[in-house]
XYZ file of C-alpha atoms in Angstrom:
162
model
C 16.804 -9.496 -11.039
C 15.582 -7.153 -8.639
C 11.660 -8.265 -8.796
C 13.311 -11.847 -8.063
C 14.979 -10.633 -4.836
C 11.469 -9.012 -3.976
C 9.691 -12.187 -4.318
C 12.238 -14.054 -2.433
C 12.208 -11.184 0.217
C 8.195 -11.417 0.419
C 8.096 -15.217 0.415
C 10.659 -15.508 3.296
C 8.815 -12.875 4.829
C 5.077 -14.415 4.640
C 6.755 -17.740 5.749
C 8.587 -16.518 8.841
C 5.298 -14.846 10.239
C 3.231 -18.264 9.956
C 6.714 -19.722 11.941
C 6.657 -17.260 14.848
C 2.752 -17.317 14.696
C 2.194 -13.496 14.983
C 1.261 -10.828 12.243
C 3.675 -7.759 12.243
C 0.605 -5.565 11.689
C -3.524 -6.061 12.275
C -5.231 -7.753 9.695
C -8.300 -9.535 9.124
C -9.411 -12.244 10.081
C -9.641 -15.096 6.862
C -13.102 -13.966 5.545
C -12.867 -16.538 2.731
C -14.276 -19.587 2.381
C -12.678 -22.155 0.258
C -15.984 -24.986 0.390
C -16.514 -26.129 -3.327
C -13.702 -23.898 -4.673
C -10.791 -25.114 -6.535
C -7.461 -25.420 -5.340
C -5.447 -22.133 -5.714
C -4.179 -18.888 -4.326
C -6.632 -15.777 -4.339
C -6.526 -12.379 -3.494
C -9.124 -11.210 -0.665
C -8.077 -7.779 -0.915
C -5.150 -5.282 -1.141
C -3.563 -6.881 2.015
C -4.339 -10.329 1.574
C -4.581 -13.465 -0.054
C -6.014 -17.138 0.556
C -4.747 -20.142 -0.279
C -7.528 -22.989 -0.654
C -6.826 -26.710 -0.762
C -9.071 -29.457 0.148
C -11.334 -26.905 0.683
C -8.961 -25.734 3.443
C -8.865 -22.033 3.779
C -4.894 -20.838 4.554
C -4.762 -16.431 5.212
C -1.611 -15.344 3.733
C -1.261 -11.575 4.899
C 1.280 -9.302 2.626
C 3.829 -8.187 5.633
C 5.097 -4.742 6.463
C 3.748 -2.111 3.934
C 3.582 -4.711 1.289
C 0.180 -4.719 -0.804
C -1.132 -7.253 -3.114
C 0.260 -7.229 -6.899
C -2.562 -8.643 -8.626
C -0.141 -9.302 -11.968
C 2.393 -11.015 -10.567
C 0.364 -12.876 -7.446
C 2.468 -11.668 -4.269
C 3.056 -9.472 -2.288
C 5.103 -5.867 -3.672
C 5.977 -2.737 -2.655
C 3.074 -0.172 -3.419
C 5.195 1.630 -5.980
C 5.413 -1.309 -8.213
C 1.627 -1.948 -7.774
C -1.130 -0.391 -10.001
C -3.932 0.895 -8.445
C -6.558 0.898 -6.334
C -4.331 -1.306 -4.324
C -0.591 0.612 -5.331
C 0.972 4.215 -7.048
C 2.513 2.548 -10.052
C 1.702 4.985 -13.026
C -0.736 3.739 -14.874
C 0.295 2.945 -18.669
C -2.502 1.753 -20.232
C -3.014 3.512 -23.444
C 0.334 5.478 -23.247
C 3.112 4.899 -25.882
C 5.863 2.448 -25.144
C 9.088 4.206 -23.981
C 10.621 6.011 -20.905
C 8.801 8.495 -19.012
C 10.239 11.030 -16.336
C 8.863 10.491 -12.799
C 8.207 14.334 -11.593
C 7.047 13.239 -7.683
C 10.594 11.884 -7.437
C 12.251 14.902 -9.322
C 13.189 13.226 -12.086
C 15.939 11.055 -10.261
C 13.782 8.107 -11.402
C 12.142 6.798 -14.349
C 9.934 4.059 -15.809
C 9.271 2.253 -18.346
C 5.293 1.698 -20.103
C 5.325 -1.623 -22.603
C 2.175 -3.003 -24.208
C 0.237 -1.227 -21.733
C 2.332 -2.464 -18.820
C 4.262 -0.557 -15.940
C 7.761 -2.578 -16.101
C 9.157 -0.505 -12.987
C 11.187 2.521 -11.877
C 14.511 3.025 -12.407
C 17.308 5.200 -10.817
C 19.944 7.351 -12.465
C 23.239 7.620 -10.708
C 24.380 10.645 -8.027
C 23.708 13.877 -9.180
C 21.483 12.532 -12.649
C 18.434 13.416 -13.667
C 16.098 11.663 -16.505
C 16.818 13.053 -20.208
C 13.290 12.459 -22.100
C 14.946 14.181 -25.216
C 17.998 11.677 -24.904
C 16.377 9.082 -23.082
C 19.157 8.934 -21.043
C 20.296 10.433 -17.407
C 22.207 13.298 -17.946
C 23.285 16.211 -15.463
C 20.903 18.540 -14.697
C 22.092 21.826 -16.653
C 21.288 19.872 -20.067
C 17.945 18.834 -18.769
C 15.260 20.674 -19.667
C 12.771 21.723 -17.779
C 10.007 20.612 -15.337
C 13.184 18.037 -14.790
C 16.508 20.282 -15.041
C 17.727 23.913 -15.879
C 18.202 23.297 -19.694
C 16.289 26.898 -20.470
C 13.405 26.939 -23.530
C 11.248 23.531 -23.382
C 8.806 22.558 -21.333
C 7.736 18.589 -21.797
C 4.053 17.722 -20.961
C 3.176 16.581 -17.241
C 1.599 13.476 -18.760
C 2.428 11.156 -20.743
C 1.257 10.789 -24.496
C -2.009 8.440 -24.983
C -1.824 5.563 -27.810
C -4.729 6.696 -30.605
């Protein structure tokens, strides 16, 4: 539900900058050229994508901070994007499950599936991500790097397939 608000968010946002005619921030100028190419939307680079038809170049810039999420084709918040162009942890090769996210203390997690980052998300107030449960839980039954649970301490990274 919440990727569907982001694309709506992103689409109205892309639209009402070609209505008012001005970019919120500097970008390039349309480098691409859409002569004998077919008819589709491409990605120039991590701020921008073209739209060719009838060999008609359109520049689509990603607004705000928004970068380009090459998997889904728009434009996403760099947390949800895998690199070079986002921070999303990468999960190629790691098991499928949940997996603590330390550079937000633990208040957030995400999920690896097949390979694939499928997003962060938040525990309630006051919650911190249980790996051994995989569940938030308060902190005092948390082990640590995450919470004060004393004897454990879980790897930084996760576990690699093979």
């Amino acid at each position: 539900m919440l990727r569907y608000v982001i694309l709506f968010v992103c689409v109205f946002a892309v639209l009402a900058q070609f209505k008012r005619g001005k970019p919120r921030r500097k970008s390039e100028k349309p480098k691409w050229n859409c002569t004998d190419i077919e008819d589709g939307l491409y990605i120039g680079d991590c701020l921008n994508f073209y739209r060719c038809q009838n060999e008609t170049t359109r520049h689509l810039p990603c607004p705000g901070d928004l970068v380009v999420n090459e998997k889904q084709m728009w434009c996403d918040y760099k947390d949800l994007v895998a690199p070079p162009c986002g921070t999303a942890p990468n999960c190629t090769g790691i098991i499928d499950g949940n997996y603590p996210d330390y550079s937000r203390r633990c208040q957030y997690y995400y999920t690896c599936l097949h390979n694939d980052f499928y997003g962060f998300t938040k525990c309630a107030a006051n919650l911190l991500y249980n790996p051994e449960k995989n569940n938030c839980d308060w902190a005092f039954l948390v082990k640590p790097p995450c919470g004060g649970a004393a004897e454990h301490v879980y790897p930084e990274k996760p576990d690699r397939v093979g």
